[in-house]
């Protein structure tokens, strides 16, 4: 494993992951869902806050939180994962938020369908993309900026794309975007802009920092690369047994052990999950089951293992109905994105 710097530790202490034992919850409890915050969490007062909708629209809108809450709402259970999940597994080391596997969570998000707000504003024929501006501000590569991301119009108009003001039945917490965030189910988390202040309909693709410089798969610094969009398939395992405090290696007794975990893909439903109990030499199919009534949420899987004494490396691997499968090893790229190499857990059986 490669060493991380003090700067990376600083990021990791602010942006925590979901402890993998929390995979036992179908809906991740608030506080266990991972966090990724580029700058500071803005402190926004609900009375003064407004959402502006402008750009290529017939009728620009200014909406308060009460205006949004008064509209018909929709609830969507969706799994969200950071595009940098798995980054530390890539070599040479990529200097950024040092995720292992835990930058994921599933929320029950409630809000207003984005499409209905865009329809109220009236899209002009020139509309091509929708730009989302967060009210958080910071500096990256000497560029001072608000966090901004755009979506092609067709994606923005999908039924399940929400302007969310609730998570798991509670008011959206400050760290998850209070008072309002975008939710784009199926896509990596960077798309779901928090602390929304403005939605601007554009007549051309947005070329801002988080589109042009970040969240792209680049072979090297000169490669413009391709943008990250949907989540690649991934299965994770609840580490069985008990952990050793320092190394986090697992300890359990010989005999029947039910391995459990969850799997998701933003491209298509999960087609199957395979498990290896010998470090990836041989594989057998796990029982995968959709236990949340939402195509955007992860499914659960189980595998009956008769654990023999010794030290073993357990692995799990997901495939989806679009034919995507997790690789054994990740592919290095400049930003350290999209590494969905199989999850490996070392256990000591006595
Ligand atoms: N305004 C704003 N939105 C943001 C971010 C941010 O830093 N600022 N981080 C993005 C990234 S990279 C991810 S992975 C998700 C994380 O959402 P969560 O912290 O609610 O899990 O939020 C996205 N939306
Ligand atoms: Mo992210």
Short mmCIF file of C-alpha atoms and ligand atoms in Angstrom, two decimals:
data_model
loop_
_atom_site.label_atom_id
_atom_site.label_comp_id
_atom_site.label_asym_id
_atom_site.label_seq_id
_atom_site.Cartn_x
_atom_site.Cartn_y
_atom_site.Cartn_z
CA UNK A 1 0.00 0.00 0.00
CA UNK A 2 1.35 3.43 -0.85
CA UNK A 3 1.84 6.22 1.73
CA UNK A 4 -0.44 9.23 1.93
CA UNK A 5 0.59 12.79 2.74
CA UNK A 6 -0.52 15.13 5.53
CA UNK A 7 -2.61 17.02 2.94
CA UNK A 8 -4.37 13.81 2.00
CA UNK A 9 -4.97 12.97 5.67
CA UNK A 10 -6.50 16.44 6.06
CA UNK A 11 -8.90 15.65 3.21
CA UNK A 12 -9.64 12.17 4.54
CA UNK A 13 -10.50 13.50 8.01
CA UNK A 14 -13.09 15.88 6.51
CA UNK A 15 -14.44 13.52 3.88
CA UNK A 16 -15.19 10.26 5.62
CA UNK A 17 -16.26 7.05 3.95
CA UNK A 18 -19.03 4.60 4.83
CA UNK A 19 -17.70 1.93 7.22
CA UNK A 20 -18.17 -1.30 5.25
CA UNK A 21 -20.18 -2.97 8.05
CA UNK A 22 -22.86 -0.37 7.19
CA UNK A 23 -23.45 -2.36 3.98
CA UNK A 24 -25.85 -4.32 6.21
CA UNK A 25 -28.31 -1.39 6.03
CA UNK A 26 -30.39 -1.28 2.82
CA UNK A 27 -30.65 2.51 3.23
CA UNK A 28 -27.47 4.00 4.69
CA UNK A 29 -28.23 5.84 7.95
CA UNK A 30 -27.45 9.57 7.82
CA UNK A 31 -23.96 10.05 9.25
CA UNK A 32 -22.72 6.75 7.77
CA UNK A 33 -23.20 7.89 4.15
CA UNK A 34 -19.84 8.97 2.71
CA UNK A 35 -18.97 12.65 2.28
CA UNK A 36 -17.05 14.50 -0.40
CA UNK A 37 -16.76 18.25 0.03
CA UNK A 38 -14.24 20.16 -2.11
CA UNK A 39 -14.27 23.43 -0.13
CA UNK A 40 -16.13 24.44 3.09
CA UNK A 41 -19.71 23.53 3.99
CA UNK A 42 -21.64 26.79 3.48
CA UNK A 43 -23.97 27.87 6.29
CA UNK A 44 -27.17 28.85 4.50
CA UNK A 45 -30.24 30.33 6.13
CA UNK A 46 -33.52 28.93 4.76
CA UNK A 47 -35.24 32.31 4.94
CA UNK A 48 -32.72 34.14 2.77
CA UNK A 49 -31.86 31.26 0.43
CA UNK A 50 -33.31 31.27 -3.10
CA UNK A 51 -32.92 29.06 -6.15
CA UNK A 52 -32.50 31.04 -9.38
CA UNK A 53 -33.42 29.42 -12.70
CA UNK A 54 -32.21 31.34 -15.73
CA UNK A 55 -30.40 31.15 -19.09
CA UNK A 56 -32.16 29.76 -22.16
CA UNK A 57 -35.63 29.83 -20.62
CA UNK A 58 -38.80 31.81 -21.41
CA UNK A 59 -39.52 32.75 -17.76
CA UNK A 60 -36.61 32.97 -15.29
CA UNK A 61 -37.69 31.80 -11.80
CA UNK A 62 -36.74 32.65 -8.24
CA UNK A 63 -37.91 29.91 -5.84
CA UNK A 64 -37.82 29.76 -2.04
CA UNK A 65 -37.59 26.54 -0.04
CA UNK A 66 -41.29 26.91 0.79
CA UNK A 67 -42.11 27.24 -2.94
CA UNK A 68 -40.29 23.97 -3.60
CA UNK A 69 -41.83 22.16 -0.63
CA UNK A 70 -45.31 23.22 -1.74
CA UNK A 71 -44.92 21.32 -5.04
CA UNK A 72 -45.73 17.62 -5.54
CA UNK A 73 -42.71 15.64 -4.37
CA UNK A 74 -41.06 12.41 -5.41
CA UNK A 75 -38.87 10.02 -3.39
CA UNK A 76 -36.04 8.06 -5.05
CA UNK A 77 -33.78 5.52 -3.32
CA UNK A 78 -30.40 5.83 -5.04
CA UNK A 79 -26.88 4.60 -4.51
CA UNK A 80 -24.23 7.31 -4.85
CA UNK A 81 -20.52 6.68 -5.24
CA UNK A 82 -17.58 9.06 -5.60
CA UNK A 83 -15.75 8.78 -8.94
CA UNK A 84 -12.50 8.60 -6.92
CA UNK A 85 -13.57 5.51 -4.98
CA UNK A 86 -10.73 2.95 -5.19
CA UNK A 87 -8.11 5.63 -5.92
CA UNK A 88 -5.53 4.40 -3.38
CA UNK A 89 -5.47 1.04 -5.17
CA UNK A 90 -3.82 2.64 -8.23
CA UNK A 91 -0.05 2.89 -8.60
CA UNK A 92 1.82 5.17 -8.98
CA UNK A 93 0.09 7.06 -6.21
CA UNK A 94 -2.44 9.75 -7.19
CA UNK A 95 -2.39 12.70 -4.75
CA UNK A 96 -6.05 13.42 -3.85
CA UNK A 97 -8.79 12.27 -1.48
CA UNK A 98 -7.40 8.80 -0.56
CA UNK A 99 -10.41 6.51 -0.94
CA UNK A 100 -10.07 2.77 -0.46
CA UNK A 101 -13.53 1.29 -1.25
CA UNK A 102 -15.90 3.09 1.06
CA UNK A 103 -16.95 6.23 -0.86
CA UNK A 104 -20.53 5.04 -1.31
CA UNK A 105 -23.94 5.12 0.32
CA UNK A 106 -27.62 4.71 -0.50
CA UNK A 107 -30.10 7.41 0.40
CA UNK A 108 -33.82 7.87 0.19
CA UNK A 109 -33.91 11.28 -1.41
CA UNK A 110 -37.08 13.36 -1.57
CA UNK A 111 -37.59 16.44 -3.64
CA UNK A 112 -39.04 17.96 -6.79
CA UNK A 113 -38.38 16.49 -10.24
CA UNK A 114 -35.95 18.86 -12.00
CA UNK A 115 -37.91 18.47 -15.23
CA UNK A 116 -41.02 20.06 -13.74
CA UNK A 117 -39.07 23.15 -12.67
CA UNK A 118 -37.43 23.41 -16.12
CA UNK A 119 -40.83 23.04 -17.78
CA UNK A 120 -42.27 25.80 -15.62
CA UNK A 121 -39.41 28.07 -16.70
CA UNK A 122 -40.02 27.03 -20.33
CA UNK A 123 -37.02 25.67 -22.23
CA UNK A 124 -36.02 27.54 -25.36
CA UNK A 125 -35.19 25.54 -28.53
CA UNK A 126 -31.56 26.58 -28.07
CA UNK A 127 -31.29 24.62 -24.75
CA UNK A 128 -28.45 22.06 -24.81
CA UNK A 129 -27.10 21.67 -21.30
CA UNK A 130 -28.11 22.53 -17.77
CA UNK A 131 -25.52 24.08 -15.45
CA UNK A 132 -25.78 23.67 -11.67
CA UNK A 133 -23.96 26.16 -9.43
CA UNK A 134 -23.27 25.36 -5.78
CA UNK A 135 -22.95 28.16 -3.22
CA UNK A 136 -19.66 26.72 -1.90
CA UNK A 137 -16.50 28.47 -3.05
CA UNK A 138 -12.81 27.62 -3.12
CA UNK A 139 -9.59 27.53 -5.12
CA UNK A 140 -8.33 24.66 -7.27
CA UNK A 141 -5.19 24.94 -9.38
CA UNK A 142 -5.22 28.69 -8.67
CA UNK A 143 -8.75 29.07 -10.07
CA UNK A 144 -11.19 30.55 -7.54
CA UNK A 145 -14.61 29.14 -8.26
CA UNK A 146 -17.99 28.00 -7.08
CA UNK A 147 -18.48 24.24 -7.46
CA UNK A 148 -20.20 23.88 -10.85
CA UNK A 149 -21.16 20.92 -13.00
CA UNK A 150 -23.39 20.59 -16.05
CA UNK A 151 -25.58 17.86 -17.53
CA UNK A 152 -26.70 17.29 -21.12
CA UNK A 153 -30.37 18.28 -21.48
CA UNK A 154 -31.61 14.71 -22.10
CA UNK A 155 -30.06 13.53 -18.81
CA UNK A 156 -31.43 16.53 -16.92
CA UNK A 157 -34.96 15.72 -18.13
CA UNK A 158 -34.97 12.11 -16.84
CA UNK A 159 -37.86 11.35 -14.44
CA UNK A 160 -35.65 10.33 -11.52
CA UNK A 161 -33.45 13.46 -11.49
CA UNK A 162 -34.45 15.42 -8.38
CA UNK A 163 -33.92 18.71 -6.64
CA UNK A 164 -33.71 17.07 -3.22
CA UNK A 165 -34.50 18.73 0.14
CA UNK A 166 -34.82 15.57 2.27
CA UNK A 167 -32.62 12.55 3.00
CA UNK A 168 -34.03 9.43 4.71
CA UNK A 169 -37.10 11.34 5.86
CA UNK A 170 -35.14 14.18 7.51
CA UNK A 171 -34.25 17.68 6.42
CA UNK A 172 -31.14 17.49 4.22
CA UNK A 173 -28.13 17.75 6.59
CA UNK A 174 -25.64 20.63 6.04
CA UNK A 175 -22.89 18.27 4.84
CA UNK A 176 -25.17 16.72 2.18
CA UNK A 177 -26.21 20.03 0.61
CA UNK A 178 -28.79 21.84 2.78
CA UNK A 179 -31.14 23.32 1.75
CA UNK A 180 -31.19 21.83 -1.77
CA UNK A 181 -29.05 19.50 -3.86
CA UNK A 182 -29.27 17.89 -7.25
CA UNK A 183 -29.61 14.09 -7.36
CA UNK A 184 -28.68 12.29 -10.59
CA UNK A 185 -29.25 8.57 -9.95
CA UNK A 186 -26.82 6.23 -11.72
CA UNK A 187 -24.08 8.84 -12.16
CA UNK A 188 -20.96 9.26 -10.05
CA UNK A 189 -21.48 11.65 -7.14
CA UNK A 190 -19.72 14.73 -8.61
CA UNK A 191 -22.79 15.29 -10.79
CA UNK A 192 -25.14 15.70 -7.82
CA UNK A 193 -24.31 19.32 -6.96
CA UNK A 194 -24.93 20.30 -3.31
CA UNK A 195 -25.94 23.70 -1.84
CA UNK A 196 -27.63 24.61 -5.14
CA UNK A 197 -28.00 28.34 -5.77
CA UNK A 198 -28.54 28.58 -9.50
CA UNK A 199 -29.66 26.47 -12.44
CA UNK A 200 -28.70 27.94 -15.81
CA UNK A 201 -29.88 26.52 -19.12
CA UNK A 202 -27.07 26.81 -21.68
CA UNK A 203 -27.00 26.81 -25.49
CA UNK A 204 -23.58 25.11 -25.54
CA UNK A 205 -21.53 22.66 -23.47
CA UNK A 206 -20.15 24.09 -20.21
CA UNK A 207 -16.34 24.10 -20.08
CA UNK A 208 -15.80 24.97 -16.39
CA UNK A 209 -13.01 23.60 -14.18
CA UNK A 210 -14.92 20.58 -12.80
CA UNK A 211 -15.85 19.56 -16.38
CA UNK A 212 -12.66 20.32 -18.32
CA UNK A 213 -9.97 19.66 -15.67
CA UNK A 214 -11.53 17.13 -13.28
CA UNK A 215 -13.61 13.97 -13.51
CA UNK A 216 -12.07 12.79 -16.78
CA UNK A 217 -10.25 9.53 -17.53
CA UNK A 218 -6.88 10.78 -18.83
CA UNK A 219 -3.92 8.53 -19.71
CA UNK A 220 -1.50 11.42 -19.11
CA UNK A 221 -1.55 15.19 -18.53
CA UNK A 222 -1.71 15.93 -22.28
CA UNK A 223 -4.63 13.59 -22.91
CA UNK A 224 -7.95 15.53 -22.86
CA UNK A 225 -9.51 12.22 -21.82
CA UNK A 226 -13.14 11.21 -21.59
CA UNK A 227 -15.62 12.50 -18.99
CA UNK A 228 -16.75 10.23 -16.14
CA UNK A 229 -20.52 9.76 -16.20
CA UNK A 230 -22.22 6.63 -14.82
CA UNK A 231 -20.96 4.36 -12.06
CA UNK A 232 -19.09 1.25 -13.19
CA UNK A 233 -20.25 -2.00 -11.53
CA UNK A 234 -18.86 -2.77 -8.09
CA UNK A 235 -19.54 -5.35 -5.37
CA UNK A 236 -18.41 -4.83 -1.78
CA UNK A 237 -18.32 -7.32 1.09
CA UNK A 238 -19.18 -6.77 4.75
CA UNK A 239 -15.84 -7.82 6.28
CA UNK A 240 -16.70 -11.05 8.17
CA UNK A 241 -15.62 -11.88 11.72
CA UNK A 242 -14.01 -9.25 13.95
CA UNK A 243 -11.21 -6.77 13.14
CA UNK A 244 -7.80 -6.45 14.70
CA UNK A 245 -7.75 -2.83 15.92
CA UNK A 246 -4.64 -1.64 14.11
CA UNK A 247 -4.33 -3.70 10.90
CA UNK A 248 -8.09 -4.20 10.45
CA UNK A 249 -7.37 -7.83 9.47
CA UNK A 250 -10.32 -10.08 10.21
CA UNK A 251 -10.54 -12.99 12.69
CA UNK A 252 -13.19 -15.70 12.69
CA UNK A 253 -13.78 -19.31 13.67
CA UNK A 254 -13.80 -22.25 11.26
CA UNK A 255 -17.08 -23.53 9.84
CA UNK A 256 -20.18 -22.03 8.26
CA UNK A 257 -19.85 -18.33 7.50
CA UNK A 258 -22.38 -16.39 5.47
CA UNK A 259 -20.58 -13.78 3.38
CA UNK A 260 -22.74 -10.77 2.62
CA UNK A 261 -22.48 -7.55 0.70
CA UNK A 262 -24.01 -5.23 -1.87
CA UNK A 263 -23.49 -4.49 -5.55
CA UNK A 264 -24.49 -1.76 -7.99
CA UNK A 265 -23.91 -0.38 -11.48
CA UNK A 266 -25.05 2.91 -12.96
CA UNK A 267 -25.19 1.42 -16.47
CA UNK A 268 -27.65 -1.46 -16.08
CA UNK A 269 -29.14 -3.77 -13.43
CA UNK A 270 -26.72 -6.14 -11.71
CA UNK A 271 -26.64 -9.46 -13.60
CA UNK A 272 -24.66 -11.36 -10.95
CA UNK A 273 -22.03 -11.32 -8.22
CA UNK A 274 -19.16 -13.82 -8.04
CA UNK A 275 -17.14 -14.70 -4.96
CA UNK A 276 -13.65 -16.15 -4.63
CA UNK A 277 -12.32 -17.56 -1.34
CA UNK A 278 -8.83 -18.19 -2.73
CA UNK A 279 -7.64 -14.73 -3.74
CA UNK A 280 -9.26 -14.76 -7.17
CA UNK A 281 -8.03 -18.13 -8.54
CA UNK A 282 -11.51 -19.69 -8.60
CA UNK A 283 -14.94 -18.06 -8.56
CA UNK A 284 -18.48 -19.18 -7.68
CA UNK A 285 -21.76 -17.34 -8.07
CA UNK A 286 -23.30 -15.61 -5.06
CA UNK A 287 -27.07 -15.18 -4.52
CA UNK A 288 -27.92 -11.64 -5.58
CA UNK A 289 -31.26 -10.11 -4.63
CA UNK A 290 -32.93 -6.74 -5.18
CA UNK A 291 -34.17 -5.81 -1.70
CA UNK A 292 -34.87 -2.12 -2.34
CA UNK A 293 -37.71 -1.28 -4.70
CA UNK A 294 -35.68 1.10 -6.86
CA UNK A 295 -33.63 0.41 -10.00
CA UNK A 296 -31.19 3.12 -8.78
CA UNK A 297 -30.32 1.42 -5.50
CA UNK A 298 -27.78 -1.33 -4.83
CA UNK A 299 -28.83 -4.96 -4.46
CA UNK A 300 -27.68 -7.36 -1.75
CA UNK A 301 -25.80 -10.64 -2.16
CA UNK A 302 -24.95 -13.63 0.05
CA UNK A 303 -22.59 -16.58 -0.24
CA UNK A 304 -22.34 -19.63 2.06
CA UNK A 305 -18.70 -20.32 2.89
CA UNK A 306 -17.41 -23.28 4.91
CA UNK A 307 -14.32 -21.54 6.31
CA UNK A 308 -11.29 -23.82 6.76
CA UNK A 309 -8.50 -22.85 9.19
CA UNK A 310 -5.79 -20.61 7.75
CA UNK A 311 -5.32 -17.21 6.19
CA UNK A 312 -7.58 -16.52 3.18
CA UNK A 313 -8.18 -13.71 0.75
CA UNK A 314 -11.88 -13.31 -0.02
CA UNK A 315 -12.93 -11.45 -3.17
CA UNK A 316 -16.22 -10.31 -4.69
CA UNK A 317 -16.94 -9.13 -8.20
CA UNK A 318 -20.06 -7.73 -9.90
CA UNK A 319 -21.26 -7.76 -13.50
CA UNK A 320 -24.20 -5.88 -15.00
CA UNK A 321 -26.72 -6.56 -17.74
CA UNK A 322 -24.86 -4.25 -20.12
CA UNK A 323 -21.90 -6.68 -20.03
CA UNK A 324 -19.64 -4.58 -17.78
CA UNK A 325 -17.61 -6.60 -15.27
CA UNK A 326 -15.20 -5.55 -12.54
CA UNK A 327 -11.56 -6.04 -13.51
CA UNK A 328 -9.02 -7.84 -11.30
CA UNK A 329 -6.73 -4.83 -11.49
CA UNK A 330 -7.60 -1.19 -11.99
CA UNK A 331 -6.32 0.95 -14.83
CA UNK A 332 -4.18 3.94 -13.81
CA UNK A 333 -5.29 7.41 -14.89
CA UNK A 334 -4.22 10.95 -13.99
CA UNK A 335 -7.09 11.73 -11.58
CA UNK A 336 -7.27 8.24 -10.08
CA UNK A 337 -10.92 7.83 -11.07
CA UNK A 338 -13.16 4.85 -11.73
CA UNK A 339 -10.98 2.13 -10.17
CA UNK A 340 -13.53 -0.64 -9.69
CA UNK A 341 -11.02 -3.50 -9.26
CA UNK A 342 -12.44 -6.40 -7.20
CA UNK A 343 -12.78 -6.00 -3.44
CA UNK A 344 -10.36 -8.20 -1.44
CA UNK A 345 -10.65 -8.95 2.29
CA UNK A 346 -8.02 -10.93 4.25
CA UNK A 347 -9.38 -13.20 6.98
CA UNK A 348 -7.63 -15.41 9.57
CA UNK A 349 -9.66 -18.51 10.41
CA UNK A 350 -8.83 -20.40 13.62
N1 LIG B 1 -21.54 22.06 -4.32
C1 LIG B 1 -20.87 20.90 -4.26
N2 LIG B 1 -21.48 19.79 -4.69
C2 LIG B 1 -20.84 18.61 -4.65
C3 LIG B 1 -19.51 18.50 -4.18
C4 LIG B 1 -18.89 19.69 -3.71
O1 LIG B 1 -17.74 19.69 -3.25
N3 LIG B 1 -19.60 20.87 -3.78
N4 LIG B 1 -18.87 17.29 -4.21
C5 LIG B 1 -19.38 16.35 -5.21
C6 LIG B 1 -18.76 15.04 -5.14
S1 LIG B 1 -17.23 14.87 -5.84
C7 LIG B 1 -19.44 13.95 -4.63
S2 LIG B 1 -18.77 12.42 -4.70
C8 LIG B 1 -20.77 14.11 -4.01
C9 LIG B 1 -20.77 13.60 -2.59
O2 LIG B 1 -22.04 13.74 -2.00
P1 LIG B 1 -22.23 13.43 -0.44
O3 LIG B 1 -21.14 14.16 0.30
O4 LIG B 1 -23.60 13.90 -0.12
O5 LIG B 1 -22.07 11.95 -0.29
O6 LIG B 1 -21.21 15.47 -3.98
C10 LIG B 1 -20.89 16.21 -5.14
N5 LIG B 1 -21.51 17.50 -5.09
MO1 LIG B 2 -16.70 12.59 -5.80
#
